[in-house]
Amino acid sequence: MEARMRAITRVGTGQPARLIRLMGMVSFAFLAVGIFLWAFGKNPVRAYGEIFQGALGSTYGLTELLVKMTPFILCASATALPARIGLINVGAEGQLHTGALIATWGALTFGDLPRGILLPFLVILGFAGGAIWGSFSGALRTMVGLNETISTLLLNYVAVLLVEHYVHGPWKDPASFNWPFTAEFTEAARLPTFGSSRVHFGLVFALTAVVVLYLVLRKTRWGYEMRVIGDNAEAARRAGIPIGRYIVLTMFIGGGLAGLAGMAEVSAIQGRLRPGISTGFGYTGFLVSWLASHHPIGIVIMAFLLGVLALGGDMIQINLGLPYSTVNIIMALIFFIVLGSGQLKKMGA
Amino acid sequence: MERIPYLRLENITKTFPGVLANYSINLSIEKSEVHAILGENGAGKSTLMKILYGFYRPDTGNIYLDGTPVDIRSPLEASRLGIGMVFQNFMLIPAFSVVENIALALPKLNVLFKRSEMEERMAVVADRYGLSVDPRARVWQLSVGEKQRVEIVKLLLSGARMLIFDEPTSVLAPHEIEGLFQIFKNLTNDGYTILFITHKLREVMACADRVTVLRRGSVVGTVLRSDTTEQELAYMMLGEQSLHLDRSTKKPPEGRSKTVLELKGVEVSDDRGGLGLKEVSFSISSGEIVGVAGVSGNGQKELGEVVLGLRRCRAGSVLLHGNDATQWSVARILGEGVACMPEDPLVMGVAPGMTAQENMILTDRMNYFRHGGLFIDWKAVRAEVERRVENFGLPIPNLDTPVIALSGGNVQRLVFVREVARRPSLLIAYYPTRGLDLAATKMANDLLLACREAGIAVLLISEDLEELFSLSDRLIVMHRGEVVGSFKPEETDRLEVGLLMTGSKAP
């Protein structure tokens, strides 16, 4: 009864109201961290000033922000799509790594192909690498009932170690003086960047993914059927909605999006596969998705916010001598406050 | 000197935004009586009981327990005062065993939990009042009647002196109802007080000492059971309206009758791995209502699920319109015109967080897919849903309200209308009138008969023998997953069916 009353009182608050509340909570997190900074003798206004200045105060900062946002958005989409049917995919990090791995295989093997053929091929390989990794967890869930949260989490370690294996072993560049990375990609295998910045074509993938996701969830039968599954799987089953197929499919597409992020990282940013291609993009993406209640537009907004924080973390390290973990603390605090306020339960569009 | 009643409510008024739920209620309850609170859905019974149980606080008015004013702020406070409530939806944890569930409710539980000691305490109460349940069984394995007994034991062990039962019989089989009334008697003999909320006249006459009738939030009167009749109570409860409730009448169906569904020697497993259905064979023709009588948990659930393709046959076959549908998917079976009104519409039939409109097309959504399913034609949906609401008189003011905000009765009606409105060839209706009041029951019965006239084959699964006898063209009786009897209603009587469904008589 009480649950029902709560549900009633929550209904009818539109998206704008939710956004304002969310922003209020984010500000609260900043305030709380500010008090700590102040207590430790640091000027919080200056620290935040540095953070925002760093990300938004120059063209360089802005382009770097877009570079950071790209994998955040893709990994958040990888979390959001399965979340719509009630799955918790914490495996974007692993799916990103397998995407990067398979794309690297393509780049190393077919590096001599003309660019017009090679690049689309690498995009497909990157997507497939993540998609296979994701749908593996989906299939395990459907066929043997293995919880996808556990399997995606554990497969993250496997994926990272697979990358380590290949860069330390079979794919190690003989000319690298024993450094663990592959040979550099040929020019044809490099994803184009915009102008002289590091902003790359992956951003187009990310924004396209968000728009398509929005349209699919909003307008199509798949979006409708997914919302039914997410809301009441038993009713969905009885209405003839193929739940198993949706589980595998959302994990396939979600994993594929994370795989694209991995492909873009190696092809556009690094130019080769090496350990540490991701500084926890998959996990930050997870955070972004949950903060945005898995809403596509919210994902862009939250990716922007966390992108600013991530960039600013570098700035306060350099300029104020504060550790990078200050930023992690802010992120964690935002997450806890939002989690505690019950905002996250409202997953509906 | 005037005797002080055990519990007295004085001028209780409770309003919700736009609704006057209880108005100036005065009520006295004596110790050791079974006091029935009788009223239609929406008469304010549940609100009143929730006030007693500390869920709601009244706007005005006082509550006296043994002559002392009390302020019941929370369910915890209520239970400290010895007031316990058995809800319609049981408050039990399915994965826990019976004894664990009971231990959880005790106010003072030792850090070290002695299972054997708890089991002994349970056994004492169980023997004394006829409340036997296997203490080691998991709650999900229990029948509804058993779960109810667990709830009662739980309250007794946690020290309740007054027990409130909210529509306790709506989920029970006929013989279980009698058992419950016997439990009432045993309890009142020992000084417990029972408050029994219902809308069923027959049950009031069967077990209450006194009856208070509520109508539109106010008390119409309190009478001694021995001084009144069913007719008088019906009049008090319904007012003028009671004159218009005559029986539904049957008309012959349109068109020629064809076999719609046929089951041949069907066997399926139940959830616990046992045999859920055993060599079940029967058929239904268009324009025919086949009633399935039986105590719930005797294969009714499995029967519906095997027809819908939700459960696979171990042996035997299911034929739809003469085609072998044994291996068909749920979607295909629904597409062939099979509709189902499930046992628990809120849990099995709707997505509660989605709107009434979205839920209204859940089972015939394919009709609104455009461009191969790329889009849903929401305009067409809107028009169709509005038509249904209008035609079937659904009391849903706003189609964009999420279903969870609707009352249980309205969710049930929404699902019923949805399944009927898509013009199925076979309708499986589980307990279509369970929990509905007299007026809504009449509407549901009329709707079933209208389906029959329109040539729909109806498989009616119910525990209400009266309903089964008045609506069915043919009756089958199920016991332990087997069909133990198959008759025309006029060839048998309630006693025979009752004995067959409880296994007291060999088929």
PDB file of N, CA, C and O in Angstrom, chain A residues 1-5 7-8 11 215 218-222 224-225 227-228 231-232 234-242, chain B residues 50 55-56 305 310 330-331 334 346-348 350-354 358 361-362 365 369 373-376 378 402 404 406:
ATOM      1  N   MET A   1       0.830  -1.203   0.000  1.00  0.00           N
ATOM      2  CA  MET A   1       0.000   0.000   0.000  1.00  0.00           C
ATOM      3  C   MET A   1       0.866   1.254   0.000  1.00  0.00           C
ATOM      4  O   MET A   1       0.655   2.167  -0.788  1.00  0.00           O
ATOM      5  N   GLU A   2       1.840   1.259   0.884  1.00  0.00           N
ATOM      6  CA  GLU A   2       2.677   2.455   0.959  1.00  0.00           C
ATOM      7  C   GLU A   2       3.464   2.639  -0.327  1.00  0.00           C
ATOM      8  O   GLU A   2       3.621   3.746  -0.812  1.00  0.00           O
ATOM      9  N   ALA A   3       3.912   1.489  -0.861  1.00  0.00           N
ATOM     10  CA  ALA A   3       4.648   1.554  -2.124  1.00  0.00           C
ATOM     11  C   ALA A   3       3.755   2.166  -3.188  1.00  0.00           C
ATOM     12  O   ALA A   3       4.179   2.987  -3.986  1.00  0.00           O
ATOM     13  N   ARG A   4       2.486   1.766  -3.150  1.00  0.00           N
ATOM     14  CA  ARG A   4       1.568   2.269  -4.145  1.00  0.00           C
ATOM     15  C   ARG A   4       1.355   3.766  -3.965  1.00  0.00           C
ATOM     16  O   ARG A   4       1.367   4.519  -4.923  1.00  0.00           O
ATOM     17  N   MET A   5       1.209   4.191  -2.708  1.00  0.00           N
ATOM     18  CA  MET A   5       1.007   5.608  -2.460  1.00  0.00           C
ATOM     19  C   MET A   5       2.190   6.396  -2.987  1.00  0.00           C
ATOM     20  O   MET A   5       2.037   7.437  -3.594  1.00  0.00           O
ATOM     21  N   ALA A   7       4.212   5.563  -5.324  1.00  0.00           N
ATOM     22  CA  ALA A   7       4.215   5.568  -6.782  1.00  0.00           C
ATOM     23  C   ALA A   7       3.251   6.631  -7.295  1.00  0.00           C
ATOM     24  O   ALA A   7       3.529   7.325  -8.249  1.00  0.00           O
ATOM     25  N   ILE A   8       2.104   6.768  -6.608  1.00  0.00           N
ATOM     26  CA  ILE A   8       1.124   7.741  -7.067  1.00  0.00           C
ATOM     27  C   ILE A   8       1.675   9.149  -6.927  1.00  0.00           C
ATOM     28  O   ILE A   8       1.570   9.953  -7.841  1.00  0.00           O
ATOM     29  N   VAL A  11       4.076  10.064  -9.670  1.00  0.00           N
ATOM     30  CA  VAL A  11       3.611  10.178 -11.036  1.00  0.00           C
ATOM     31  C   VAL A  11       3.232  11.616 -11.320  1.00  0.00           C
ATOM     32  O   VAL A  11       2.775  12.328 -10.439  1.00  0.00           O
ATOM     33  N   LEU A 215      14.965   7.333 -30.355  1.00  0.00           N
ATOM     34  CA  LEU A 215      13.852   7.047 -31.268  1.00  0.00           C
ATOM     35  C   LEU A 215      13.323   5.631 -31.072  1.00  0.00           C
ATOM     36  O   LEU A 215      12.112   5.408 -31.053  1.00  0.00           O
ATOM     37  N   ARG A 218      11.363   5.429 -27.812  1.00  0.00           N
ATOM     38  CA  ARG A 218      10.181   6.271 -27.811  1.00  0.00           C
ATOM     39  C   ARG A 218       9.097   5.812 -28.779  1.00  0.00           C
ATOM     40  O   ARG A 218       7.918   5.780 -28.477  1.00  0.00           O
ATOM     41  N   LYS A 219       9.535   5.469 -29.989  1.00  0.00           N
ATOM     42  CA  LYS A 219       8.561   5.352 -31.071  1.00  0.00           C
ATOM     43  C   LYS A 219       8.245   3.930 -31.499  1.00  0.00           C
ATOM     44  O   LYS A 219       7.215   3.692 -32.101  1.00  0.00           O
ATOM     45  N   THR A 220       9.146   3.004 -31.292  1.00  0.00           N
ATOM     46  CA  THR A 220       8.971   1.717 -31.961  1.00  0.00           C
ATOM     47  C   THR A 220       8.315   0.679 -31.067  1.00  0.00           C
ATOM     48  O   THR A 220       8.207   0.835 -29.864  1.00  0.00           O
ATOM     49  N   ARG A 221       7.890  -0.398 -31.698  1.00  0.00           N
ATOM     50  CA  ARG A 221       7.320  -1.523 -30.951  1.00  0.00           C
ATOM     51  C   ARG A 221       8.366  -2.115 -30.021  1.00  0.00           C
ATOM     52  O   ARG A 221       8.049  -2.616 -28.960  1.00  0.00           O
ATOM     53  N   TRP A 222       9.647  -2.050 -30.451  1.00  0.00           N
ATOM     54  CA  TRP A 222      10.685  -2.648 -29.593  1.00  0.00           C
ATOM     55  C   TRP A 222      10.808  -1.869 -28.304  1.00  0.00           C
ATOM     56  O   TRP A 222      10.959  -2.442 -27.233  1.00  0.00           O
ATOM     57  N   TYR A 224       8.425  -0.180 -26.910  1.00  0.00           N
ATOM     58  CA  TYR A 224       7.227  -0.497 -26.131  1.00  0.00           C
ATOM     59  C   TYR A 224       7.381  -1.849 -25.432  1.00  0.00           C
ATOM     60  O   TYR A 224       7.166  -1.981 -24.222  1.00  0.00           O
ATOM     61  N   GLU A 225       7.802  -2.847 -26.206  1.00  0.00           N
ATOM     62  CA  GLU A 225       7.916  -4.187 -25.621  1.00  0.00           C
ATOM     63  C   GLU A 225       9.007  -4.226 -24.551  1.00  0.00           C
ATOM     64  O   GLU A 225       8.865  -4.921 -23.536  1.00  0.00           O
ATOM     65  N   ARG A 227       9.815  -1.733 -22.618  1.00  0.00           N
ATOM     66  CA  ARG A 227       9.301  -1.108 -21.400  1.00  0.00           C
ATOM     67  C   ARG A 227       8.403  -2.075 -20.637  1.00  0.00           C
ATOM     68  O   ARG A 227       8.424  -2.114 -19.412  1.00  0.00           O
ATOM     69  N   VAL A 228       7.631  -2.876 -21.366  1.00  0.00           N
ATOM     70  CA  VAL A 228       6.783  -3.861 -20.683  1.00  0.00           C
ATOM     71  C   VAL A 228       7.664  -4.858 -19.932  1.00  0.00           C
ATOM     72  O   VAL A 228       7.417  -5.156 -18.758  1.00  0.00           O
ATOM     73  N   ASP A 231       9.108  -3.374 -16.853  1.00  0.00           N
ATOM     74  CA  ASP A 231       8.123  -3.061 -15.818  1.00  0.00           C
ATOM     75  C   ASP A 231       7.559  -4.319 -15.173  1.00  0.00           C
ATOM     76  O   ASP A 231       7.335  -4.369 -13.964  1.00  0.00           O
ATOM     77  N   ASN A 232       7.275  -5.335 -15.959  1.00  0.00           N
ATOM     78  CA  ASN A 232       6.723  -6.567 -15.407  1.00  0.00           C
ATOM     79  C   ASN A 232       7.008  -7.716 -16.369  1.00  0.00           C
ATOM     80  O   ASN A 232       6.270  -7.952 -17.318  1.00  0.00           O
ATOM     81  N   GLU A 234       6.777 -10.872 -16.028  1.00  0.00           N
ATOM     82  CA  GLU A 234       5.773 -11.939 -16.063  1.00  0.00           C
ATOM     83  C   GLU A 234       4.646 -11.583 -17.034  1.00  0.00           C
ATOM     84  O   GLU A 234       4.223 -12.406 -17.843  1.00  0.00           O
ATOM     85  N   ALA A 235       4.174 -10.334 -16.959  1.00  0.00           N
ATOM     86  CA  ALA A 235       3.117  -9.912 -17.877  1.00  0.00           C
ATOM     87  C   ALA A 235       3.627  -9.950 -19.309  1.00  0.00           C
ATOM     88  O   ALA A 235       2.893 -10.322 -20.229  1.00  0.00           O
ATOM     89  N   ALA A 236       4.900  -9.591 -19.509  1.00  0.00           N
ATOM     90  CA  ALA A 236       5.478  -9.608 -20.846  1.00  0.00           C
ATOM     91  C   ALA A 236       5.503 -11.026 -21.407  1.00  0.00           C
ATOM     92  O   ALA A 236       5.125 -11.271 -22.546  1.00  0.00           O
ATOM     93  N   ARG A 237       5.908 -11.962 -20.570  1.00  0.00           N
ATOM     94  CA  ARG A 237       5.983 -13.358 -20.989  1.00  0.00           C
ATOM     95  C   ARG A 237       4.586 -13.846 -21.401  1.00  0.00           C
ATOM     96  O   ARG A 237       4.403 -14.498 -22.420  1.00  0.00           O
ATOM     97  N   ARG A 238       3.602 -13.476 -20.585  1.00  0.00           N
ATOM     98  CA  ARG A 238       2.236 -13.919 -20.861  1.00  0.00           C
ATOM     99  C   ARG A 238       1.647 -13.217 -22.077  1.00  0.00           C
ATOM    100  O   ARG A 238       0.652 -13.677 -22.612  1.00  0.00           O
ATOM    101  N   ALA A 239       2.221 -12.081 -22.466  1.00  0.00           N
ATOM    102  CA  ALA A 239       1.724 -11.386 -23.645  1.00  0.00           C
ATOM    103  C   ALA A 239       2.495 -11.815 -24.883  1.00  0.00           C
ATOM    104  O   ALA A 239       2.368 -11.210 -25.933  1.00  0.00           O
ATOM    105  N   GLY A 240       3.326 -12.844 -24.755  1.00  0.00           N
ATOM    106  CA  GLY A 240       4.026 -13.374 -25.905  1.00  0.00           C
ATOM    107  C   GLY A 240       5.236 -12.568 -26.345  1.00  0.00           C
ATOM    108  O   GLY A 240       5.673 -12.680 -27.476  1.00  0.00           O
ATOM    109  N   ILE A 241       5.766 -11.735 -25.467  1.00  0.00           N
ATOM    110  CA  ILE A 241       6.974 -10.984 -25.808  1.00  0.00           C
ATOM    111  C   ILE A 241       8.185 -11.890 -25.561  1.00  0.00           C
ATOM    112  O   ILE A 241       8.335 -12.424 -24.466  1.00  0.00           O
ATOM    113  N   PRO A 242       9.040 -12.076 -26.576  1.00  0.00           N
ATOM    114  CA  PRO A 242      10.157 -13.015 -26.427  1.00  0.00           C
ATOM    115  C   PRO A 242      11.274 -12.426 -25.558  1.00  0.00           C
ATOM    116  O   PRO A 242      12.198 -11.789 -26.078  1.00  0.00           O
TER     117      PRO A 242
ATOM    118  N   LYS B  50      -7.696   0.329   8.080  1.00  0.00           N
ATOM    119  CA  LYS B  50      -6.331   0.836   8.048  1.00  0.00           C
ATOM    120  C   LYS B  50      -6.123   1.901   9.108  1.00  0.00           C
ATOM    121  O   LYS B  50      -5.009   2.090   9.589  1.00  0.00           O
ATOM    122  N   PHE B  55      -2.241   2.586   9.739  1.00  0.00           N
ATOM    123  CA  PHE B  55      -1.735   2.976   8.428  1.00  0.00           C
ATOM    124  C   PHE B  55      -2.090   4.420   8.121  1.00  0.00           C
ATOM    125  O   PHE B  55      -1.312   5.176   7.599  1.00  0.00           O
ATOM    126  N   TYR B  56      -3.360   4.756   8.443  1.00  0.00           N
ATOM    127  CA  TYR B  56      -3.827   6.120   8.248  1.00  0.00           C
ATOM    128  C   TYR B  56      -4.173   6.682   9.612  1.00  0.00           C
ATOM    129  O   TYR B  56      -4.487   5.939  10.539  1.00  0.00           O
ATOM    130  N   GLU B 305      -1.918 -22.428 -18.364  1.00  0.00           N
ATOM    131  CA  GLU B 305      -0.573 -22.202 -18.905  1.00  0.00           C
ATOM    132  C   GLU B 305      -0.244 -23.141 -20.064  1.00  0.00           C
ATOM    133  O   GLU B 305       0.459 -22.755 -20.994  1.00  0.00           O
ATOM    134  N   LEU B 310       2.614 -21.428 -22.229  1.00  0.00           N
ATOM    135  CA  LEU B 310       3.583 -20.989 -21.229  1.00  0.00           C
ATOM    136  C   LEU B 310       4.234 -22.187 -20.545  1.00  0.00           C
ATOM    137  O   LEU B 310       5.235 -22.053 -19.861  1.00  0.00           O
ATOM    138  N   VAL B 330       3.966 -18.698 -27.382  1.00  0.00           N
ATOM    139  CA  VAL B 330       2.893 -17.931 -26.759  1.00  0.00           C
ATOM    140  C   VAL B 330       2.329 -16.918 -27.751  1.00  0.00           C
ATOM    141  O   VAL B 330       1.114 -16.772 -27.914  1.00  0.00           O
ATOM    142  N   ALA B 331       3.229 -16.226 -28.458  1.00  0.00           N
ATOM    143  CA  ALA B 331       2.784 -15.186 -29.391  1.00  0.00           C
ATOM    144  C   ALA B 331       1.876 -15.777 -30.468  1.00  0.00           C
ATOM    145  O   ALA B 331       0.854 -15.191 -30.824  1.00  0.00           O
ATOM    146  N   LEU B 334      -1.562 -16.621 -28.933  1.00  0.00           N
ATOM    147  CA  LEU B 334      -2.355 -15.405 -28.751  1.00  0.00           C
ATOM    148  C   LEU B 334      -2.868 -14.914 -30.099  1.00  0.00           C
ATOM    149  O   LEU B 334      -4.016 -14.483 -30.227  1.00  0.00           O
ATOM    150  N   LEU B 346      -2.960  -7.892 -11.631  1.00  0.00           N
ATOM    151  CA  LEU B 346      -1.935  -6.874 -11.395  1.00  0.00           C
ATOM    152  C   LEU B 346      -0.532  -7.455 -11.568  1.00  0.00           C
ATOM    153  O   LEU B 346       0.362  -6.805 -12.075  1.00  0.00           O
ATOM    154  N   VAL B 347      -0.348  -8.702 -11.151  1.00  0.00           N
ATOM    155  CA  VAL B 347       0.975  -9.316 -11.213  1.00  0.00           C
ATOM    156  C   VAL B 347       1.242  -9.959 -12.572  1.00  0.00           C
ATOM    157  O   VAL B 347       2.356  -9.938 -13.071  1.00  0.00           O
ATOM    158  N   MET B 348       0.202 -10.519 -13.188  1.00  0.00           N
ATOM    159  CA  MET B 348       0.417 -11.296 -14.400  1.00  0.00           C
ATOM    160  C   MET B 348      -0.066 -10.624 -15.673  1.00  0.00           C
ATOM    161  O   MET B 348       0.306 -11.028 -16.763  1.00  0.00           O
ATOM    162  N   VAL B 350      -0.569  -6.940 -16.299  1.00  0.00           N
ATOM    163  CA  VAL B 350      -0.283  -5.556 -16.675  1.00  0.00           C
ATOM    164  C   VAL B 350       1.138  -5.164 -16.314  1.00  0.00           C
ATOM    165  O   VAL B 350       1.766  -5.786 -15.464  1.00  0.00           O
ATOM    166  N   ALA B 351       1.620  -4.106 -16.977  1.00  0.00           N
ATOM    167  CA  ALA B 351       2.869  -3.463 -16.573  1.00  0.00           C
ATOM    168  C   ALA B 351       2.448  -2.269 -15.729  1.00  0.00           C
ATOM    169  O   ALA B 351       1.977  -1.280 -16.268  1.00  0.00           O
ATOM    170  N   PRO B 352       2.553  -2.373 -14.405  1.00  0.00           N
ATOM    171  CA  PRO B 352       1.926  -1.378 -13.531  1.00  0.00           C
ATOM    172  C   PRO B 352       2.458   0.033 -13.692  1.00  0.00           C
ATOM    173  O   PRO B 352       1.721   0.986 -13.454  1.00  0.00           O
ATOM    174  N   GLY B 353       3.700   0.178 -14.120  1.00  0.00           N
ATOM    175  CA  GLY B 353       4.237   1.525 -14.253  1.00  0.00           C
ATOM    176  C   GLY B 353       3.843   2.204 -15.557  1.00  0.00           C
ATOM    177  O   GLY B 353       4.098   3.381 -15.743  1.00  0.00           O
ATOM    178  N   MET B 354       3.234   1.446 -16.466  1.00  0.00           N
ATOM    179  CA  MET B 354       2.864   2.031 -17.755  1.00  0.00           C
ATOM    180  C   MET B 354       1.399   2.470 -17.716  1.00  0.00           C
ATOM    181  O   MET B 354       0.651   2.078 -16.843  1.00  0.00           O
ATOM    182  N   GLU B 358      -1.437   2.219 -22.614  1.00  0.00           N
ATOM    183  CA  GLU B 358      -0.389   1.299 -23.061  1.00  0.00           C
ATOM    184  C   GLU B 358      -0.704  -0.138 -22.659  1.00  0.00           C
ATOM    185  O   GLU B 358      -0.422  -1.085 -23.381  1.00  0.00           O
ATOM    186  N   ILE B 361      -3.415  -2.261 -24.846  1.00  0.00           N
ATOM    187  CA  ILE B 361      -3.103  -2.921 -26.120  1.00  0.00           C
ATOM    188  C   ILE B 361      -2.027  -3.993 -25.960  1.00  0.00           C
ATOM    189  O   ILE B 361      -1.504  -4.493 -26.955  1.00  0.00           O
ATOM    190  N   LEU B 362      -1.734  -4.354 -24.719  1.00  0.00           N
ATOM    191  CA  LEU B 362      -0.615  -5.275 -24.502  1.00  0.00           C
ATOM    192  C   LEU B 362      -0.751  -6.572 -25.306  1.00  0.00           C
ATOM    193  O   LEU B 362       0.208  -7.046 -25.899  1.00  0.00           O
ATOM    194  N   ARG B 365      -1.227  -5.797 -29.437  1.00  0.00           N
ATOM    195  CA  ARG B 365      -0.386  -4.704 -29.914  1.00  0.00           C
ATOM    196  C   ARG B 365      -0.035  -4.840 -31.393  1.00  0.00           C
ATOM    197  O   ARG B 365       0.148  -3.853 -32.082  1.00  0.00           O
ATOM    198  N   PHE B 369       0.997  -2.089 -35.084  1.00  0.00           N
ATOM    199  CA  PHE B 369       2.345  -1.939 -35.628  1.00  0.00           C
ATOM    200  C   PHE B 369       2.250  -1.407 -37.056  1.00  0.00           C
ATOM    201  O   PHE B 369       1.424  -1.864 -37.839  1.00  0.00           O
ATOM    202  N   GLY B 373       6.440  -2.928 -37.845  1.00  0.00           N
ATOM    203  CA  GLY B 373       6.731  -2.863 -36.414  1.00  0.00           C
ATOM    204  C   GLY B 373       7.697  -1.764 -36.071  1.00  0.00           C
ATOM    205  O   GLY B 373       8.069  -1.595 -34.915  1.00  0.00           O
ATOM    206  N   LEU B 374       8.102  -0.991 -37.071  1.00  0.00           N
ATOM    207  CA  LEU B 374       9.031   0.086 -36.774  1.00  0.00           C
ATOM    208  C   LEU B 374       8.350   1.129 -35.896  1.00  0.00           C
ATOM    209  O   LEU B 374       8.955   1.681 -34.984  1.00  0.00           O
ATOM    210  N   PHE B 375       7.070   1.358 -36.140  1.00  0.00           N
ATOM    211  CA  PHE B 375       6.353   2.331 -35.322  1.00  0.00           C
ATOM    212  C   PHE B 375       5.033   1.766 -34.812  1.00  0.00           C
ATOM    213  O   PHE B 375       4.496   0.835 -35.394  1.00  0.00           O
ATOM    214  N   ILE B 376       4.552   2.367 -33.731  1.00  0.00           N
ATOM    215  CA  ILE B 376       3.229   2.027 -33.228  1.00  0.00           C
ATOM    216  C   ILE B 376       2.320   3.212 -33.522  1.00  0.00           C
ATOM    217  O   ILE B 376       2.687   4.355 -33.290  1.00  0.00           O
ATOM    218  N   TRP B 378      -0.017   5.323 -32.447  1.00  0.00           N
ATOM    219  CA  TRP B 378      -0.650   5.676 -31.168  1.00  0.00           C
ATOM    220  C   TRP B 378      -1.985   6.382 -31.344  1.00  0.00           C
ATOM    221  O   TRP B 378      -2.829   6.343 -30.468  1.00  0.00           O
ATOM    222  N   PRO B 402      -0.835   5.865 -14.822  1.00  0.00           N
ATOM    223  CA  PRO B 402      -0.242   4.533 -14.720  1.00  0.00           C
ATOM    224  C   PRO B 402      -1.213   3.577 -14.019  1.00  0.00           C
ATOM    225  O   PRO B 402      -1.974   3.989 -13.142  1.00  0.00           O
ATOM    226  N   ILE B 404      -0.806   1.384 -11.856  1.00  0.00           N
ATOM    227  CA  ILE B 404      -0.631   1.161 -10.420  1.00  0.00           C
ATOM    228  C   ILE B 404      -1.495   2.113  -9.606  1.00  0.00           C
ATOM    229  O   ILE B 404      -1.851   1.834  -8.473  1.00  0.00           O
ATOM    230  N   LEU B 406      -4.559   2.758 -10.290  1.00  0.00           N
ATOM    231  CA  LEU B 406      -5.956   2.317 -10.315  1.00  0.00           C
ATOM    232  C   LEU B 406      -6.224   1.360  -9.166  1.00  0.00           C
ATOM    233  O   LEU B 406      -5.314   0.710  -8.661  1.00  0.00           O
TER     234      LEU B 406
END
